[in-house]
PDB file of C-alpha atoms and ligand atoms in Angstrom:
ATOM      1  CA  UNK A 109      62.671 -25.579 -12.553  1.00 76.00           C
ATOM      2  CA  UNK A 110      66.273 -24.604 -10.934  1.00 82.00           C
ATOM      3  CA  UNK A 111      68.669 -27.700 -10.817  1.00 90.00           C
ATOM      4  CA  UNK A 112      70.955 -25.644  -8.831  1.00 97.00           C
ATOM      5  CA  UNK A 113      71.688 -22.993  -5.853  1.00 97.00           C
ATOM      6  CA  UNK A 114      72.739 -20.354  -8.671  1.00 98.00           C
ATOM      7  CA  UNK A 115      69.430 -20.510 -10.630  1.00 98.00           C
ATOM      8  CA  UNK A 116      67.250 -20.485  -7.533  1.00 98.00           C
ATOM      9  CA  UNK A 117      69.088 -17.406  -6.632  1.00 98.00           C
ATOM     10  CA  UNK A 118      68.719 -15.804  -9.954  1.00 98.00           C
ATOM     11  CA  UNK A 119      65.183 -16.733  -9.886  1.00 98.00           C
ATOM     12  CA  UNK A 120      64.516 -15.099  -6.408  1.00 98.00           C
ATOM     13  CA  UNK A 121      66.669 -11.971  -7.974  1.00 98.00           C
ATOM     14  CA  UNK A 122      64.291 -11.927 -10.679  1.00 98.00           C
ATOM     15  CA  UNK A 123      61.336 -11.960  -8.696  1.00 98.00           C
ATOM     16  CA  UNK A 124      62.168  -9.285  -6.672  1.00 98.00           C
ATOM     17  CA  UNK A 125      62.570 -11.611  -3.498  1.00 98.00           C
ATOM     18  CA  UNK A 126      65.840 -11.020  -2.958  1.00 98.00           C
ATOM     19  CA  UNK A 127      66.977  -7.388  -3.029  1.00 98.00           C
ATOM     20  CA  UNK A 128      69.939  -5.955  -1.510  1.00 98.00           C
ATOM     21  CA  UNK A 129      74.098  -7.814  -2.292  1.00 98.00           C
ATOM     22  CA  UNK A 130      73.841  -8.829   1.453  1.00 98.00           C
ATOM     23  CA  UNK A 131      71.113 -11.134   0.912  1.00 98.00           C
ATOM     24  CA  UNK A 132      72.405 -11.995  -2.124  1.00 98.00           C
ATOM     25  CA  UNK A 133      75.411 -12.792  -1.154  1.00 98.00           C
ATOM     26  CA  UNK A 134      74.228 -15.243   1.686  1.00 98.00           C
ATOM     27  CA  UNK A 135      71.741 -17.285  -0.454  1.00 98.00           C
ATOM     28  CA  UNK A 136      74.968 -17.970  -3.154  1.00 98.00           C
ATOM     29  CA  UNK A 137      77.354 -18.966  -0.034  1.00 98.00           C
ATOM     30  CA  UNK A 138      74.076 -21.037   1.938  1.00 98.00           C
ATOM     31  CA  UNK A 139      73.508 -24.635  -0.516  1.00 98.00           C
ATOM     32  CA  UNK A 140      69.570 -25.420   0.324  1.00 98.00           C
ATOM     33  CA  UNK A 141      70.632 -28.522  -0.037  1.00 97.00           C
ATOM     34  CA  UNK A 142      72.412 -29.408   2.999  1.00 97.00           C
ATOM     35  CA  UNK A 143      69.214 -28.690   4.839  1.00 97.00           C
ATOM     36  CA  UNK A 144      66.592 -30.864   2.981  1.00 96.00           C
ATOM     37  CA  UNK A 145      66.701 -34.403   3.760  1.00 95.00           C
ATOM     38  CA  UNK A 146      68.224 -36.972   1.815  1.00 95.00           C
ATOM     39  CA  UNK A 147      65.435 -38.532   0.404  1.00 95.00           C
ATOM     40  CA  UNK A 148      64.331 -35.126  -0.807  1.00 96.00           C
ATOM     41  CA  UNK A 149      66.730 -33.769  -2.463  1.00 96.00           C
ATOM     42  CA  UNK A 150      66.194 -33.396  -5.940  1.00 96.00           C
ATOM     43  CA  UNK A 151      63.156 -30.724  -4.900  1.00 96.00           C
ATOM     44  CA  UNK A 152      66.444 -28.641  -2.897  1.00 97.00           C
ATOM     45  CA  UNK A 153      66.248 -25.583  -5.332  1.00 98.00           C
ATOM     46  CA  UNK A 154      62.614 -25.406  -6.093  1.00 97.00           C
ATOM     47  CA  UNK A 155      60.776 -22.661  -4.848  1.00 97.00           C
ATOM     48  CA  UNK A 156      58.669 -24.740  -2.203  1.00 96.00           C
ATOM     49  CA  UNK A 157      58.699 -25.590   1.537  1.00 96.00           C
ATOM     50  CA  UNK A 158      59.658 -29.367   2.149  1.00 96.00           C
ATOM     51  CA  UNK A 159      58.701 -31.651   4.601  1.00 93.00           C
ATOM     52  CA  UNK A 160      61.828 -32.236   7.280  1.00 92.00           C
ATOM     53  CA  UNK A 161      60.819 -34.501  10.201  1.00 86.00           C
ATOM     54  CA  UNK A 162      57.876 -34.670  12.471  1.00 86.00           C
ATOM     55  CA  UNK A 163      55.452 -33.136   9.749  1.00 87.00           C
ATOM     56  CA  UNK A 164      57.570 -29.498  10.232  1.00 92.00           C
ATOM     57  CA  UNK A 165      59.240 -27.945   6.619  1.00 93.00           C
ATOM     58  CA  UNK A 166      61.992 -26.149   5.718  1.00 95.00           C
ATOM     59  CA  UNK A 167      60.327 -22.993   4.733  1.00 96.00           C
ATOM     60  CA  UNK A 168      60.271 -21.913   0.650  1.00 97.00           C
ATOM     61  CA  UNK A 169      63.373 -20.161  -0.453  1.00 98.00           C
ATOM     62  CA  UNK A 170      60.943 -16.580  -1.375  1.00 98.00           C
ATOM     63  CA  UNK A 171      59.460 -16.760   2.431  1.00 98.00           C
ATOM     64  CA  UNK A 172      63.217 -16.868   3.599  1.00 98.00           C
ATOM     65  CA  UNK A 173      63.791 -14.393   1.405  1.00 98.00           C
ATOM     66  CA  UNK A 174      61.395 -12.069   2.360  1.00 98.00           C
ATOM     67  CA  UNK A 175      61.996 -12.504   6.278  1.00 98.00           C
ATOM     68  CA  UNK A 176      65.473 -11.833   5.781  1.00 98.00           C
ATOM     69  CA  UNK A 177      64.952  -8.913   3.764  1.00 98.00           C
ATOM     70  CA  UNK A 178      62.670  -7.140   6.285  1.00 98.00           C
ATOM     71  CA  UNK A 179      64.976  -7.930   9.040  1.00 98.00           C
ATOM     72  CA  UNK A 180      67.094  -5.020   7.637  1.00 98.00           C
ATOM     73  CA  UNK A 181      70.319  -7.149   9.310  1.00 98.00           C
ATOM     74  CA  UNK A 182      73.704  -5.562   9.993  1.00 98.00           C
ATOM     75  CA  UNK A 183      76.769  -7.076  10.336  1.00 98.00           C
ATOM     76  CA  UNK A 184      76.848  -7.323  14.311  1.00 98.00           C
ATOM     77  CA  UNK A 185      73.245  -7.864  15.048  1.00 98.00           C
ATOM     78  CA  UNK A 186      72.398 -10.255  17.491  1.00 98.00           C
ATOM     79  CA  UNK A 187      69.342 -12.395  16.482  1.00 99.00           C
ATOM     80  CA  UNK A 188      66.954 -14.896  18.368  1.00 99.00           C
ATOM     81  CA  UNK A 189      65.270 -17.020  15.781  1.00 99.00           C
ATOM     82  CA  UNK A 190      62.478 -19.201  17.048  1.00 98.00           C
ATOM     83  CA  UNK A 191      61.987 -22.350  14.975  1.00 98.00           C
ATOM     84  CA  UNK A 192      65.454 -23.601  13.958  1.00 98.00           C
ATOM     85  CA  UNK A 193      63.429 -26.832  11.788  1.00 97.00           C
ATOM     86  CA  UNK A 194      66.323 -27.960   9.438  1.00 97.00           C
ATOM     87  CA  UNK A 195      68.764 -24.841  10.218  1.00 98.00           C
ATOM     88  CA  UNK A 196      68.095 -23.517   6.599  1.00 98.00           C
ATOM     89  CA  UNK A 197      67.162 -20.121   7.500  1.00 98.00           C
ATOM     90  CA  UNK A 198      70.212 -19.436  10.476  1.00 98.00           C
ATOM     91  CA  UNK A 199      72.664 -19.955   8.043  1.00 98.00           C
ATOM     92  CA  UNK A 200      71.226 -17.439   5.513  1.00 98.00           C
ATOM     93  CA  UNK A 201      70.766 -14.854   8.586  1.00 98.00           C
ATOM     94  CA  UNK A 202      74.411 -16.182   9.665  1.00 98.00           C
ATOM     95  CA  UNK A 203      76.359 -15.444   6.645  1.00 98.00           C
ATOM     96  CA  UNK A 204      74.903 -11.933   6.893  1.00 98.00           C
ATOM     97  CA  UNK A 205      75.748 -11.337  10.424  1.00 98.00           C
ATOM     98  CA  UNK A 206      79.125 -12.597  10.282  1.00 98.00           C
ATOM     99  CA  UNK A 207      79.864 -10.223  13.482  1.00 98.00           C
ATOM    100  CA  UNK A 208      77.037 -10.779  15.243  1.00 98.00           C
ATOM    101  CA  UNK A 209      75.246 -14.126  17.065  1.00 98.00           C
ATOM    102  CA  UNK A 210      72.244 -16.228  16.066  1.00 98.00           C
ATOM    103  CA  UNK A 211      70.417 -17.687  18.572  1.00 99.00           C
ATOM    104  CA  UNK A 212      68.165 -20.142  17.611  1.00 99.00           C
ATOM    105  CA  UNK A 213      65.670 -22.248  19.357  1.00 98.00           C
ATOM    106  CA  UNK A 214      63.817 -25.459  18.491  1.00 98.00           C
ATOM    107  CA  UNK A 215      61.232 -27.776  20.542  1.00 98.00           C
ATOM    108  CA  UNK A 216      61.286 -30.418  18.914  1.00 97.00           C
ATOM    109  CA  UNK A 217      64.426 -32.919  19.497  1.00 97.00           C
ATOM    110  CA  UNK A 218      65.598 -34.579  16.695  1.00 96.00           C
ATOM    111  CA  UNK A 219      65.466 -31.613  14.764  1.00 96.00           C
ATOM    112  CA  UNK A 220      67.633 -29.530  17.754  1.00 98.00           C
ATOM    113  CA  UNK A 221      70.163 -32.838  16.895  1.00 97.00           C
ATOM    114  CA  UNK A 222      70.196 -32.658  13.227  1.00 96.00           C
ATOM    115  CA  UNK A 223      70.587 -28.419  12.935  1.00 97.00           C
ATOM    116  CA  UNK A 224      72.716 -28.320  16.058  1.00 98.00           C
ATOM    117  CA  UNK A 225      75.237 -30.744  13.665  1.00 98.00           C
ATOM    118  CA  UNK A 226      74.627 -28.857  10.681  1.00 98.00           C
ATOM    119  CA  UNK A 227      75.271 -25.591  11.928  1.00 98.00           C
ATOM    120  CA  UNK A 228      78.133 -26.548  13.738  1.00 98.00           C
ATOM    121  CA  UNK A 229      80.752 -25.093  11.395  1.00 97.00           C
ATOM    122  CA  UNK A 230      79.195 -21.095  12.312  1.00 98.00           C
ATOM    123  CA  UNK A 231      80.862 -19.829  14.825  1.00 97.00           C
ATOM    124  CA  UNK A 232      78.502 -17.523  15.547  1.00 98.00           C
ATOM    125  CA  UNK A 233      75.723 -19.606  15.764  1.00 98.00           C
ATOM    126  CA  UNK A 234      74.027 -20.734  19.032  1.00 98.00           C
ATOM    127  CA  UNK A 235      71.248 -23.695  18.697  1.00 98.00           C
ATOM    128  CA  UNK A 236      69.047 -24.368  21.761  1.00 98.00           C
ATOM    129  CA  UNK A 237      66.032 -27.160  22.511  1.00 98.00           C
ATOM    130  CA  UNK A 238      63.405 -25.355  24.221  1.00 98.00           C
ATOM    131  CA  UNK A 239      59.717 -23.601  23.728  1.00 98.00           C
ATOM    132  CA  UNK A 240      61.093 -20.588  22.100  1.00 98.00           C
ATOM    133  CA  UNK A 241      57.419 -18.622  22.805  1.00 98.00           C
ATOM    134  CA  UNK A 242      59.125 -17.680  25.734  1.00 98.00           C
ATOM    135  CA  UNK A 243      62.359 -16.621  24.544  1.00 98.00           C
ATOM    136  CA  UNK A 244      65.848 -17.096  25.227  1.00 98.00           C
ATOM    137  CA  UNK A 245      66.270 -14.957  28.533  1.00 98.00           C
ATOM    138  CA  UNK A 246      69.563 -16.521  29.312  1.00 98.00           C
ATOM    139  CA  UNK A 247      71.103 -14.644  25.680  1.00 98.00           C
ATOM    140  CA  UNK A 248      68.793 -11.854  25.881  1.00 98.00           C
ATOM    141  CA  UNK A 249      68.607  -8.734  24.696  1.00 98.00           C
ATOM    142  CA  UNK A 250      68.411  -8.908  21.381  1.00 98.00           C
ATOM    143  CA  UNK A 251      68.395  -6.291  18.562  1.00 98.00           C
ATOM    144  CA  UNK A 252      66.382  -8.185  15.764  1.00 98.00           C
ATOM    145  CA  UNK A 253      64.210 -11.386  16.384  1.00 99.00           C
ATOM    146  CA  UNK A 254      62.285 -13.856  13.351  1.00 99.00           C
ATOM    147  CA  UNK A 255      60.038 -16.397  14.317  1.00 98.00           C
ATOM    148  CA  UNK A 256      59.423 -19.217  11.424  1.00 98.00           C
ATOM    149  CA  UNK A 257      56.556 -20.850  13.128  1.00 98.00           C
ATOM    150  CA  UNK A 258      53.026 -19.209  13.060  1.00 98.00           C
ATOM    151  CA  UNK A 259      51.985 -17.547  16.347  1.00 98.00           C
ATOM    152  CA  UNK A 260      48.613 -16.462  17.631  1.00 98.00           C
ATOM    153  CA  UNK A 261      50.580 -12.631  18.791  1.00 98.00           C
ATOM    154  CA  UNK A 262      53.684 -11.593  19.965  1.00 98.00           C
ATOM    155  CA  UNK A 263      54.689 -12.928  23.499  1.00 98.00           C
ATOM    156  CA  UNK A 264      55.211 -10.530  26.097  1.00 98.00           C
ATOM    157  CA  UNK A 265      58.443 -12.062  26.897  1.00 98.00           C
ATOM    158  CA  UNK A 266      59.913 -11.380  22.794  1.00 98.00           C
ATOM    159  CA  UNK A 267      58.756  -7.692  23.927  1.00 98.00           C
ATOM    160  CA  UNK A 268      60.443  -7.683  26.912  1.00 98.00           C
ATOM    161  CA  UNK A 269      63.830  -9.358  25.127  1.00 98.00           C
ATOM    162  CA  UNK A 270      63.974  -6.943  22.052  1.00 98.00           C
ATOM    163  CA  UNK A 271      66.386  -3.639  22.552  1.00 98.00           C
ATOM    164  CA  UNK A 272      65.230  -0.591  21.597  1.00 98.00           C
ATOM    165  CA  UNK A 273      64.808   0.141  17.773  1.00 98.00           C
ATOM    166  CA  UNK A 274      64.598  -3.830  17.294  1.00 98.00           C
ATOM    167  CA  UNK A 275      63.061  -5.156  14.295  1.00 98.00           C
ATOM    168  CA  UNK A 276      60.474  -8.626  14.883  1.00 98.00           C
ATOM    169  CA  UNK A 277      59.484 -10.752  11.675  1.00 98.00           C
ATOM    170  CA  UNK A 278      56.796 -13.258  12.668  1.00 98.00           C
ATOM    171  CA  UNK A 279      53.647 -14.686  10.931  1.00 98.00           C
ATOM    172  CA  UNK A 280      50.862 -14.371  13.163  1.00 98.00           C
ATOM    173  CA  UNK A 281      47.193 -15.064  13.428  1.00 98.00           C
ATOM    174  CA  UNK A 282      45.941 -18.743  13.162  1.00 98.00           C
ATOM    175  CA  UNK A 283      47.041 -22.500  13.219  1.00 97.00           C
ATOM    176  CA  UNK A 284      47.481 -22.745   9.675  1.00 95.00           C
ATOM    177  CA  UNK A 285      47.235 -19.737   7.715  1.00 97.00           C
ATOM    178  CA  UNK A 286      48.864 -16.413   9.295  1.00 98.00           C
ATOM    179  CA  UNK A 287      50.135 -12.845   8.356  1.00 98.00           C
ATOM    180  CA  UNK A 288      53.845 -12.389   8.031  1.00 98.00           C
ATOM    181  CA  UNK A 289      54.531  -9.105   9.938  1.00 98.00           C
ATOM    182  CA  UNK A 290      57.037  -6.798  11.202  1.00 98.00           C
ATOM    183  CA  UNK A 291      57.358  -4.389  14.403  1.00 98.00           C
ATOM    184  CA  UNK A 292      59.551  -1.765  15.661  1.00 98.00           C
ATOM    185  CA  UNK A 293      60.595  -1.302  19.568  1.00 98.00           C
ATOM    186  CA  UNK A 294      59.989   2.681  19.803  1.00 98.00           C
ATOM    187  CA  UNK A 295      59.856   4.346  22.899  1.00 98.00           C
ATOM    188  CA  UNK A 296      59.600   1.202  24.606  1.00 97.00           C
ATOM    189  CA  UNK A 297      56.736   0.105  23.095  1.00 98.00           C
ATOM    190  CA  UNK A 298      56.394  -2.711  19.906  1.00 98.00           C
ATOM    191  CA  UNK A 299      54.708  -1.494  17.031  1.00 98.00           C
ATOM    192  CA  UNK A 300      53.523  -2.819  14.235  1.00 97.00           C
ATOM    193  CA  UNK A 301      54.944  -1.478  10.894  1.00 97.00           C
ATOM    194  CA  UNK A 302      53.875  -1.953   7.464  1.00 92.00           C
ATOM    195  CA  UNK A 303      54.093  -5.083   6.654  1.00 92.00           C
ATOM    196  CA  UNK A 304      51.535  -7.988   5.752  1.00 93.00           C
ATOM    197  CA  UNK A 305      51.732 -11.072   3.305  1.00 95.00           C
ATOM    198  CA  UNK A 306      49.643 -13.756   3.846  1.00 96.00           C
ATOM    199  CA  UNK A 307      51.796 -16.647   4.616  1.00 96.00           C
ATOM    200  CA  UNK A 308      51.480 -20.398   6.322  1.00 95.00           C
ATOM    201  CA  UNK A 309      53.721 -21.651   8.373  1.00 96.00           C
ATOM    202  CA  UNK A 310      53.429 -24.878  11.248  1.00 96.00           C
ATOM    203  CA  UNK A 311      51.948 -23.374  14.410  1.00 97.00           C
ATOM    204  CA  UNK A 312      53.746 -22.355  17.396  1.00 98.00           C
ATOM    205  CA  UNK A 313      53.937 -24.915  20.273  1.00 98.00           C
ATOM    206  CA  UNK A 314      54.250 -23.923  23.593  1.00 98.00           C
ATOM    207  CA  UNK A 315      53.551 -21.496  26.820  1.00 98.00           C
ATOM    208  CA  UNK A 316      52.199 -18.466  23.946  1.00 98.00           C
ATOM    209  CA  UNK A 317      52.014 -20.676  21.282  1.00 98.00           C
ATOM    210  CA  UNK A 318      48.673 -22.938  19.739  1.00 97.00           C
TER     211      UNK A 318
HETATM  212  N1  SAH B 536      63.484 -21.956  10.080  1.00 68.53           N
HETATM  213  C1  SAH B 536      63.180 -23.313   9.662  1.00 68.53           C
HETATM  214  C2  SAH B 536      61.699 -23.513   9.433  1.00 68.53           C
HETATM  215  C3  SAH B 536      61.190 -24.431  10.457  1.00 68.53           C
HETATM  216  S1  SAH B 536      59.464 -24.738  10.506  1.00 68.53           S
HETATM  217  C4  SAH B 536      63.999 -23.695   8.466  1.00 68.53           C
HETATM  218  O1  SAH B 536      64.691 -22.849   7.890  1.00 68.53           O
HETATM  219  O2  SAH B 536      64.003 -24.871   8.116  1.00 68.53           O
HETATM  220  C5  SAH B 536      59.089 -24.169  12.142  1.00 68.53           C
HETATM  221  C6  SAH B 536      59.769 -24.883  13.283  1.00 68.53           C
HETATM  222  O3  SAH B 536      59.289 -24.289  14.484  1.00 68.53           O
HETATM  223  C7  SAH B 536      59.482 -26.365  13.401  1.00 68.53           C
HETATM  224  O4  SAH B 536      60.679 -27.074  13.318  1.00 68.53           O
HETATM  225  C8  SAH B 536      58.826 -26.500  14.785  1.00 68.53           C
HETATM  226  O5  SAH B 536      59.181 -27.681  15.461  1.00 68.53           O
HETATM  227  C9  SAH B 536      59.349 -25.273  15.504  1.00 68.53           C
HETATM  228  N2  SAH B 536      58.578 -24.828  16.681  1.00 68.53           N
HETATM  229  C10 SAH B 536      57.236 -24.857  16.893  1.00 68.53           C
HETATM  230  N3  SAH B 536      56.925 -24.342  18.107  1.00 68.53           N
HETATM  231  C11 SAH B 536      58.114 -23.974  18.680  1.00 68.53           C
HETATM  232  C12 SAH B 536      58.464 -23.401  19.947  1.00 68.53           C
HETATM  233  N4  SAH B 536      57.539 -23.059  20.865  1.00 68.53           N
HETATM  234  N5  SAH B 536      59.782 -23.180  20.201  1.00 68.53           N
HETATM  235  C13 SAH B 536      60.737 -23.495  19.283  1.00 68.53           C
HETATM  236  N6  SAH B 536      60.462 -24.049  18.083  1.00 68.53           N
HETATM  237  C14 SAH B 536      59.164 -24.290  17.780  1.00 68.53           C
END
């Protein structure tokens, strides 16, 4: 079992999860620990999801992995995440785009409270309390776009806020199991690339949501 932020990563290098320096680089610089409750923290660097508040988790390092990897991020993207939970998984994708913006978007409140505090240090990290099925519209467009709860399909409205040749992560299907997938903006139109690994993640609230 890792006892610390290095093994985990090594472990995720091992496995494959993690693959390019980028990511890499972010997991080393990002302590999982800051994000998992107090009470909690001695499971930090195991491979798991853990329970944060309201029955929502902070999502297992190889899932964050994985998203992050198939965002295909550059330096200056400009990323809507829906689902901020503990703020684990902005500061990975914040460290990466260290020109770019995060905007990130959570219903429930005391978890806006607690990630709004802990992400307070990035400067180039936004954190909003809102139903994040319908976007951001007021920071749109944006180039890439991961969603870390499980929806039943993409909502018109992350269509409609995605540039051209923008990149969506999201698990989608049902309430508690889902499909982790990706899509493409080409042409105009979304489309699905790819990608599918069964995943389960806490459904989507909200106007598209469960
Ligand atoms: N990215 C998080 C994982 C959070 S779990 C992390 O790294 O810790 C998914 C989160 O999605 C939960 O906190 C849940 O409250 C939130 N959520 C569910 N429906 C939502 C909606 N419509 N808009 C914004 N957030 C939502």
């Amino acid at each position: 079992m890792p006892q610390t932020n290095e093994k985990l990563v090594e472990k995720l290098l091992e496995e494959g999860r993690i693959k390019t320096e980028e990511v890499k680089n972010s997991f080393l610089r990002t302590d999982r620990s800051k994000f998992v409750p107090e009470d909690k923290q001695k499971y930090s660097y195991i491979d798991r999801p853990i329970p944060i508040a309201e029955g929502q988790t902070i999502s297992a390092p190889h899932m964050v992995a994985m998203m992050t990897e198939e965002l295909d991020l550059e330096k200056d993207s400009k990323i809507m995440e829906i689902g901020t939970g503990s703020g684990y998984q902005a500061a990975i994708l914040a460290e990466i785009a260290t020109k770019g913006e995060i905007h990130t978007i959570e219903t429930v409140e005391t978890l806006y409270t607690q990630s709004k505090e802990k992400l307070k240090d990035y400067n180039n990290v936004e954190v909003y309390k809102g139903d994040g099925s319908r976007g951001i519209p007021e920071a749109a467009p944006f180039n890439r776009i991961i969603s870390t709860c499980g929806s039943p399909g993409i909502p018109e409205p992350w269509k409609e806020q995605l540039e051209e040749k923008g990149i969506i992560v999201a698990p989608v299907g049902g309430q508690r199991h889902q499909t982790l997938k990706k899509y493409k903006k080409i042409n105009g139109e979304v489309k699905e690339q790819k990608v599918s690994i069964p995943c389960a993640f806490v459904p989507m609230k909200g106007e598209h949501g469960f």
